[in-house]
Coordinates of C-alpha atoms in Angstrom, one line a residue:
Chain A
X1 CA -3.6 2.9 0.6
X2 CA -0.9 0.3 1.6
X3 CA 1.5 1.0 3.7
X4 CA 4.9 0.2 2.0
X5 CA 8.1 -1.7 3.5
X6 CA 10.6 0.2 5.5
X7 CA 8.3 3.1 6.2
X8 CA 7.4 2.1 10.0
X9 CA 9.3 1.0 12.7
X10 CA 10.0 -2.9 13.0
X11 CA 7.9 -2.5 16.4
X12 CA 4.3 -1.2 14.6
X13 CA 5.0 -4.0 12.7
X14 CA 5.1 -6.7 14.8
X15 CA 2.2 -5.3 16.9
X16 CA 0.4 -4.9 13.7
X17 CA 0.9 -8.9 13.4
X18 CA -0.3 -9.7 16.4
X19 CA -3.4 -7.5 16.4
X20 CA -4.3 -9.0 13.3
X21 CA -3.5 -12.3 14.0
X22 CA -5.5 -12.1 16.9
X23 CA -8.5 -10.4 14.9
X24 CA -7.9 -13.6 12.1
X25 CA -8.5 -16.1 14.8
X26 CA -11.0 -14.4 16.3
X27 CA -12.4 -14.5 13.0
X28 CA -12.1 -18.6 12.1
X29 CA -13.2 -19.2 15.7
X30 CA -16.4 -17.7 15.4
X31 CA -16.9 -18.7 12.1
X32 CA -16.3 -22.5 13.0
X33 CA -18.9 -21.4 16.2
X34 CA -21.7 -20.3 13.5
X35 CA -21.8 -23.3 11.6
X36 CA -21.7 -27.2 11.9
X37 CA -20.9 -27.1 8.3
X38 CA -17.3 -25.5 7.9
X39 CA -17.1 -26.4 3.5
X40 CA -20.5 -24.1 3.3
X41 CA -18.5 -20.8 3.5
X42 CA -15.3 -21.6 1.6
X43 CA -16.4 -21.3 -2.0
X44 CA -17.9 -18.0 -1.1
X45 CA -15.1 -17.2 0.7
X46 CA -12.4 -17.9 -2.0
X47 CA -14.3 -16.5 -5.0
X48 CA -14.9 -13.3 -2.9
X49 CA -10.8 -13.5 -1.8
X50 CA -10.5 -13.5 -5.5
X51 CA -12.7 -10.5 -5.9
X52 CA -11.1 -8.4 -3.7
X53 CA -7.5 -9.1 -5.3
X54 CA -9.0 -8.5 -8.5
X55 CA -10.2 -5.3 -7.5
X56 CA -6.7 -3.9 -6.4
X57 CA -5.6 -4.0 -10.1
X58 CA -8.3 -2.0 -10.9
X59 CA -7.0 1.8 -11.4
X60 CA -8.9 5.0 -10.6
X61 CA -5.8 8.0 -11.5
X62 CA -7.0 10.5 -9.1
X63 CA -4.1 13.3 -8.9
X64 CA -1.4 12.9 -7.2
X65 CA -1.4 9.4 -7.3
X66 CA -4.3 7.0 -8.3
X67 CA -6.5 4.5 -6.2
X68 CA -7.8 1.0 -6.3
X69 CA -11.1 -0.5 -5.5
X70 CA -11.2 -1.8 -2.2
X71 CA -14.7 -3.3 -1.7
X72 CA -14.4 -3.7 1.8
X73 CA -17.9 -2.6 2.7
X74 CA -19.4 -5.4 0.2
X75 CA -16.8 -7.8 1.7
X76 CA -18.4 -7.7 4.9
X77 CA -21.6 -7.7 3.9
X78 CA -21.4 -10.8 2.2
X79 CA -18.5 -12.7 4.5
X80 CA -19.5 -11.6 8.1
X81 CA -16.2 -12.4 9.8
X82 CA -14.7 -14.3 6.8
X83 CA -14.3 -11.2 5.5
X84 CA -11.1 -10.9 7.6
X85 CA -9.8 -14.1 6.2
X86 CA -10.3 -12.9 2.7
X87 CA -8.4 -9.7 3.4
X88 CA -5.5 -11.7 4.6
X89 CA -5.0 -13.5 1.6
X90 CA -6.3 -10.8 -0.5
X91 CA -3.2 -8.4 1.0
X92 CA -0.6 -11.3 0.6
X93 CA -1.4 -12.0 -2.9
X94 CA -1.3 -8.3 -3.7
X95 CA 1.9 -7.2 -1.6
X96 CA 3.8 -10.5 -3.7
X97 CA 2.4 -9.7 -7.0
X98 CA 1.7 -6.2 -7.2
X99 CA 3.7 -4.8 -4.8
X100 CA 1.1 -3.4 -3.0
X101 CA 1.8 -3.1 0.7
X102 CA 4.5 -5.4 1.8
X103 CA 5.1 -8.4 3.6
X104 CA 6.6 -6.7 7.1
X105 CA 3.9 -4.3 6.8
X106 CA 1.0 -7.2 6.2
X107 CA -0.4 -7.1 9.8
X108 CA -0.6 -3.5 10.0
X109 CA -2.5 -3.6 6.1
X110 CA -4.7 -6.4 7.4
X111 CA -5.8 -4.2 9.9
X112 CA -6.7 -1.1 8.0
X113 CA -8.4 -3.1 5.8
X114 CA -10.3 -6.1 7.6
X115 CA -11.4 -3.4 10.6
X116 CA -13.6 -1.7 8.1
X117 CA -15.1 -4.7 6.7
X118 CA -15.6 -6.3 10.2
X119 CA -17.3 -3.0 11.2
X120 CA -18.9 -2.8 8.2
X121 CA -20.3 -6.6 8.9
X122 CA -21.6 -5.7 12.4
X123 CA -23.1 -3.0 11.1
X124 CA -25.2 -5.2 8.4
X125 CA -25.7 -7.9 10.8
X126 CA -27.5 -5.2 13.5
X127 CA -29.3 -3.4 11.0
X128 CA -30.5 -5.3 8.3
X129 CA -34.1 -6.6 9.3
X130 CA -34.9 -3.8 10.9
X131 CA -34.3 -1.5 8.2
X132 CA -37.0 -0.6 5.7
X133 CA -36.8 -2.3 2.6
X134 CA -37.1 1.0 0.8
X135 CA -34.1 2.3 2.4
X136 CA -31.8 -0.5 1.4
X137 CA -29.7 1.8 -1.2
X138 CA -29.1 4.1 1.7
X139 CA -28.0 1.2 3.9
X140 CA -25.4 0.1 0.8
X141 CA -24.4 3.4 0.4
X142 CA -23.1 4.2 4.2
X143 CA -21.7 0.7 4.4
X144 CA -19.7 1.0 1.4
X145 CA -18.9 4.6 2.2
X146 CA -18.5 4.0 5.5
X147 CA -15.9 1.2 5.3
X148 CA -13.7 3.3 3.0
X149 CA -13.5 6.3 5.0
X150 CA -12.6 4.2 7.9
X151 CA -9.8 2.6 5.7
X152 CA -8.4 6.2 4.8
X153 CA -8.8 7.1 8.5
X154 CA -6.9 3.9 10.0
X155 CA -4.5 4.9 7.0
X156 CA -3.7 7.9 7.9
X157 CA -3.8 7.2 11.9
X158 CA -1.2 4.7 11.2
X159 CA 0.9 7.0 9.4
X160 CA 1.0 10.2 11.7
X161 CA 1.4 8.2 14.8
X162 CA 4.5 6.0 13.3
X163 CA 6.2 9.2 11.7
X164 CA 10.0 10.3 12.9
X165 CA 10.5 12.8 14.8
X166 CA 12.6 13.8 11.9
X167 CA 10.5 14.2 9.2
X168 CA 8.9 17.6 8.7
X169 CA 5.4 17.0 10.1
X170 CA 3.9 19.8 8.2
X171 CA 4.6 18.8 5.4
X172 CA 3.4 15.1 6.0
X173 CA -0.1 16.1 7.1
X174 CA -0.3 18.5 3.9
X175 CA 0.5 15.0 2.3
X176 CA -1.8 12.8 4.1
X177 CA -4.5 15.8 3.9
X178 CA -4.2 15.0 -0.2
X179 CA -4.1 11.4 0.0
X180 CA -7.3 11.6 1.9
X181 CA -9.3 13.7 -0.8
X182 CA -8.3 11.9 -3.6
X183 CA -9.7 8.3 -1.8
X184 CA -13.3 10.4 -1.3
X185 CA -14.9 9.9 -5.1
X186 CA -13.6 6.0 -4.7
X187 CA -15.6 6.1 -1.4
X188 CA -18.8 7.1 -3.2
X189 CA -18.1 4.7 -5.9
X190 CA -18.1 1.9 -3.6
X191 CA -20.8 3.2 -1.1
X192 CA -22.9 3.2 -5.2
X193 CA -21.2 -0.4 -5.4
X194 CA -22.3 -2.0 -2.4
X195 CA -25.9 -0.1 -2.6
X196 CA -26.6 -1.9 -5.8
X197 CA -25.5 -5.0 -4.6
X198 CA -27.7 -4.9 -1.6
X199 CA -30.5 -4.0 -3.8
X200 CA -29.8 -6.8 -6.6
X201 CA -29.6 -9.7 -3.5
X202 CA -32.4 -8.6 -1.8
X203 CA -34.9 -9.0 -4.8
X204 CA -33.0 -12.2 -6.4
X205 CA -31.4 -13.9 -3.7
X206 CA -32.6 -12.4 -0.1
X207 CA -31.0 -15.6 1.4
X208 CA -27.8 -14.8 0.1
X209 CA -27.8 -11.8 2.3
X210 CA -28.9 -13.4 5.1
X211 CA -26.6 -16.6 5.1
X212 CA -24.0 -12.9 5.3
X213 CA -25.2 -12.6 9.4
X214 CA -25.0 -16.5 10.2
X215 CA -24.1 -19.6 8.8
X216 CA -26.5 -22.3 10.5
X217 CA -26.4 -25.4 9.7
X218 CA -30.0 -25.8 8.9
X219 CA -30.0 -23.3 6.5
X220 CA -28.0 -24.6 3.6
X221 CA -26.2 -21.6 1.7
X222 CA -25.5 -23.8 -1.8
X223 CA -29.2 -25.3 -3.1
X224 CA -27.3 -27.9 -4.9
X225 CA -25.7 -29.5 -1.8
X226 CA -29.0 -30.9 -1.2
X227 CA -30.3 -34.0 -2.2
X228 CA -32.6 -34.5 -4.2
Chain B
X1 CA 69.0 56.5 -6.6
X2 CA 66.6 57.2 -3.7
X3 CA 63.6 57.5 -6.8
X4 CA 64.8 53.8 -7.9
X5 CA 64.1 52.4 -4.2
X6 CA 60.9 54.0 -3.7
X7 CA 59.7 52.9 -6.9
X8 CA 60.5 49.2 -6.1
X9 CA 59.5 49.5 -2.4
X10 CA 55.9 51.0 -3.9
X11 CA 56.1 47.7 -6.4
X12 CA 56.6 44.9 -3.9
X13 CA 54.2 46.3 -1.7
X14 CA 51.6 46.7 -5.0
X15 CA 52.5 43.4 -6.8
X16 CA 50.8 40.9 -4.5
X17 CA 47.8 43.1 -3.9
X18 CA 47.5 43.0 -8.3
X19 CA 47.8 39.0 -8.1
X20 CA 45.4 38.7 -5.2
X21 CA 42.5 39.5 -8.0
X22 CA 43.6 36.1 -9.8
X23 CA 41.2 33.8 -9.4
X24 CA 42.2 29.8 -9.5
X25 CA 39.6 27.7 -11.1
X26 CA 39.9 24.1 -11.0
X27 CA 37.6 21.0 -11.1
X28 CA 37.2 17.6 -9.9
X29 CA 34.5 15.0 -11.6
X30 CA 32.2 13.1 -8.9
X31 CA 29.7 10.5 -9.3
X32 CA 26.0 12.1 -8.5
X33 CA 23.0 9.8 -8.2
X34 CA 19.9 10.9 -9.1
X35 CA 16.7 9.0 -7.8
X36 CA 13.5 9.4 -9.4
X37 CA 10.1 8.8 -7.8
X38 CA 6.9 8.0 -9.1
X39 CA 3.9 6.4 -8.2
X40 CA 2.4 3.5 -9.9
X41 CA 0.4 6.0 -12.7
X42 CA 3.6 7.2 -13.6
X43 CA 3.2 10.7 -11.2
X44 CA 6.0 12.1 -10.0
X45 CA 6.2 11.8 -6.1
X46 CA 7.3 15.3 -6.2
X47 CA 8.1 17.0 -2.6
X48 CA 8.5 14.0 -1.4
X49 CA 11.1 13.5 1.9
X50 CA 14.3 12.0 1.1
X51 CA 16.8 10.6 3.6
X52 CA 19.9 9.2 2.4
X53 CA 22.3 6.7 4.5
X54 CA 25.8 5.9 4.4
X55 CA 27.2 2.9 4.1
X56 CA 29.0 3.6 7.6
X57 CA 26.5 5.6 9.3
X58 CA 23.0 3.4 8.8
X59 CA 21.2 5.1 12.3
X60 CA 21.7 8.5 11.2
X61 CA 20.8 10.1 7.7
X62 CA 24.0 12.0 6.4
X63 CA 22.1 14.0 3.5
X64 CA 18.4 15.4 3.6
X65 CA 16.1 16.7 1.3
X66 CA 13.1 16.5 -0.9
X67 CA 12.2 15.9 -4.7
X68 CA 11.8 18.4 -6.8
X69 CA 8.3 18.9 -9.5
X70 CA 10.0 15.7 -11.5
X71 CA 10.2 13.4 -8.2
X72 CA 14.0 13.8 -8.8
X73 CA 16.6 14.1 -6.3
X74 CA 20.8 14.5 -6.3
X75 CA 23.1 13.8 -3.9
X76 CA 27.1 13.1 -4.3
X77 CA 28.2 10.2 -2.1
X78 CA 31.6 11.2 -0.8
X79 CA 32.5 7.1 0.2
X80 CA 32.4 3.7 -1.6
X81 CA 29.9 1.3 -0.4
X82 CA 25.6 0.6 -0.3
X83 CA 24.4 4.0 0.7
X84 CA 20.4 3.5 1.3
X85 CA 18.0 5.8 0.5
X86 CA 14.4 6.3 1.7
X87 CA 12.0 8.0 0.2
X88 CA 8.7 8.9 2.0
X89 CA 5.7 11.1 1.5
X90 CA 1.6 10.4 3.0
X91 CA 2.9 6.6 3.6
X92 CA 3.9 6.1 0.0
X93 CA 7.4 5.9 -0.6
X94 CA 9.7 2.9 -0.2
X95 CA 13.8 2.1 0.2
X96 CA 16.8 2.3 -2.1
X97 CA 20.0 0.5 -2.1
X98 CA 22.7 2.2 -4.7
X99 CA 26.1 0.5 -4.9
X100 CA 29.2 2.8 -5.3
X101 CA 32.5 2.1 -6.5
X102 CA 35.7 3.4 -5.3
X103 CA 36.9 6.4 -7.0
X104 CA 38.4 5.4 -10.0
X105 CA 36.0 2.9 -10.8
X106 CA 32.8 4.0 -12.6
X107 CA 29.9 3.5 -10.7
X108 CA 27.7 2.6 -13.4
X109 CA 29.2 -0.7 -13.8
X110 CA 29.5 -2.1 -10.5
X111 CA 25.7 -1.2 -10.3
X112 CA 25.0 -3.1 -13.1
X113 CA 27.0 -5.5 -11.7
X114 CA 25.3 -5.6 -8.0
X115 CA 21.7 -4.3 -8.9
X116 CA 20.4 -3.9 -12.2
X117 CA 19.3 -1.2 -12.7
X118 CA 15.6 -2.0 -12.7
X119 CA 12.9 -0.3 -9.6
X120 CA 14.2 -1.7 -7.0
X121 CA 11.1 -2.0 -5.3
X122 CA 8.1 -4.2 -7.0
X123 CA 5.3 -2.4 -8.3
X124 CA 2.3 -2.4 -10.9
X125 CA 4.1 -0.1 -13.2
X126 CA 6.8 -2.7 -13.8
X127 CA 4.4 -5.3 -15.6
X128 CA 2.8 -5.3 -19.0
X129 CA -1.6 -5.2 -19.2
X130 CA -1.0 -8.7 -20.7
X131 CA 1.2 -9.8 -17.6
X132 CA -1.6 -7.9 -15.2
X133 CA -4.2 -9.8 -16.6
X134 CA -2.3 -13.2 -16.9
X135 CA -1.6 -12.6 -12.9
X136 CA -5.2 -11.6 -11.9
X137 CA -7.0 -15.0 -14.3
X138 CA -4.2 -17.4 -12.2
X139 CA -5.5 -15.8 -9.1
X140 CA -9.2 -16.1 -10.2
X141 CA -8.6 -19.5 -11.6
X142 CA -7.0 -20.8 -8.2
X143 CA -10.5 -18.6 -6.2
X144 CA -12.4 -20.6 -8.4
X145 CA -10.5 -24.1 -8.1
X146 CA -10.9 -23.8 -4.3
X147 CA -14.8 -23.1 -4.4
X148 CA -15.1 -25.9 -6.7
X149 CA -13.0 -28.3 -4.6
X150 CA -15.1 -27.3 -1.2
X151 CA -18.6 -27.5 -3.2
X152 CA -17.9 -30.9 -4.7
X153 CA -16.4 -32.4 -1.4
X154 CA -19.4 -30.9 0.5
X155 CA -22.1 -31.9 -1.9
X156 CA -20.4 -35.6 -1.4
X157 CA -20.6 -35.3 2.3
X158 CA -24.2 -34.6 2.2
X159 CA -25.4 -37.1 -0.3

């Protein structure tokens, strides 16, 4: 669910940049707002950068093609706004390794990706002590879900809209229409994914989650950074 | 006399009519390229549009069509020179950049020559599981370098 080099005009491209350049300092600005302690979230946010590019080289062959775990849902449960940052990197690494995505095409991929996991962060951050602890699964489930389907849906939006006037439309939606089915078991997979996460924090770690919708300064996310 | 000249006025009015039915069969050998699509599992990106550039004409596709079951496509370039290709279907899809040689020259060489002839475009499929996995511990290694780096420095700056 990357969109490839050469397939959209140089001008989605450069707007897909700036949008999501803007978006990644939006991102580090209120991150650096949150916290008086800026190291806190950077070993977090590089082992779940890590995560994320791991995830991509992990194949689910669905017919036609096959898809890749995205984890975007978990991503912003766990990062907040980071999770943009993470996505950035995550992308680069995979477009020059893997060939997934490309580097003209990184702005636009940063967007279909990060959107969902910032939504899915505001989502967590709103929700989350308000919710009943018994319907925590459910929460995982939609946010997980959730993020995916809004992935697919930015996909696909990006791809319609940017098509030639050329190509047989048709055809292309028939495509897309495919392309969108085949990314709906990996959608319940993560929506299971980021369910049992939620679940396995709340009872182990509850702060964990919760160092997700802030990073104060007074509350320290590593235990071992203070002195004893 | 008068049966002699009827007879060969009737001929040379028949005798090109006969040879009319003569059919003139020739042929000429051209280079085809065949492209063949797939998607990182292997698939076949069958259906799939396919535009294809010439090296003179790089606004306008010349030849359009789409790949067959097998994600194949043929086209005969009628000029020397980098003809591009794109090949597009759902977003997937990518660009191709085939070098031919004057006629006369076989093709096959000079691609060697220019562009190995290797996926032109990078992609999972290319590397072995051993190379996959080397790729993703480096990456993981590096995640886990930088966590280290920032807990260490940060446990310094409290204590």
């Amino acid at each position: 669910m990357h969109i490839p080099d050469g397939l959209v005009p140089p001008l989605w491209c450069g707007l897909g940049y700036a949008a999501s350049g803007g978006l990644l300092w939006w991102s580090c600005r209120r991150l650096q707002r949150a916290t008086v302690d800026t190291l806190a979230i950077v070993p977090r946010l590089a082992l779940l950068t890590g995560a994320f590019f791991t995830a991509s080289a992990v194949y689910i062959p669905v017919p036609p093609a096959s898809v890749h775990l995205l984890f975007l849902g978990s991503l912003g449960v766990l990062l907040g706004e980071g999770a943009m940052i993470a996505v950035v990197v995550g992308l680069f690494l995979q477009a020059v390794m893997f060939g997934h995505g490309g580097l003209t095409t990184l702005g636009l991929n940063a967007l279909i990706m990060g959107i969902p996991a910032l939504v899915a962060a505001a989502v967590f951050r709103g929700v989350w002590h308000r919710w009943p602890p018994r319907g925590r699964s459910l929460l995982g489930l939609l946010l997980g879900s959730g993020a995916v389907l809004l992935a697919v849906f930015l996909f696909s939006a990006v791809v319609i809209l940017s098509l030639p006037a050329t190509l047989d439309q048709q055809r292309e939606w028939l495509a897309i229409t495919a392309i969108v089915i085949a990314h709906l078991p990996l959608a319940i997979l993560e929506g299971v994914v980021t369910a049992s996460l939620l679940v396995f924090l709340a009872k182990v770690k509850p702060e964990f989650l919760s160092q997700g919708l802030s990073f104060s300064g007074e509350n320290s996310p590593y235990p071992t950074a203070n002195p004893r | 006399m008068k049966m002699v000249l009827v007879s060969g006025a009737v001929l040379g009015w028949m005798v090109p009519k006969a040879l009319a039915h003569g059919v003139d069969l020739r042929y000429e050998p051209q280079q085809v390229i065949r492209i063949t699509a797939k998607y990182d599992s292997g698939q076949p990106l069958a259906d799939a549009r396919v535009q294809v550039f010439a090296p003179d004409r790089p606004q306008a596709a010349v030849i359009s069509g789409t790949t067959n079951a097998q994600g194949e496509f043929q086209f005969v370039p009628d000029r020397p020179g980098q003809w591009q290709v794109q090949v597009r279907q759902a977003g997937h899809g990518g660009w191709l950049t085939i070098p031919v040689a004057p006629q006369g020259q076989t093709t096959t060489a000079a691609a060697i020559a220019v562009a190995p002839r290797v996926p032109t475009t990078l992609s999972l499929s290319q590397y072995t599981p051993a190379q996959i996995t080397v790729m993703v511990l480096a990456v993981l290694w590096g995640a886990i370098g930088t966590a280290c780096f920032a807990w260490s420095r940060r446990r310094v700056e409290v204590e």
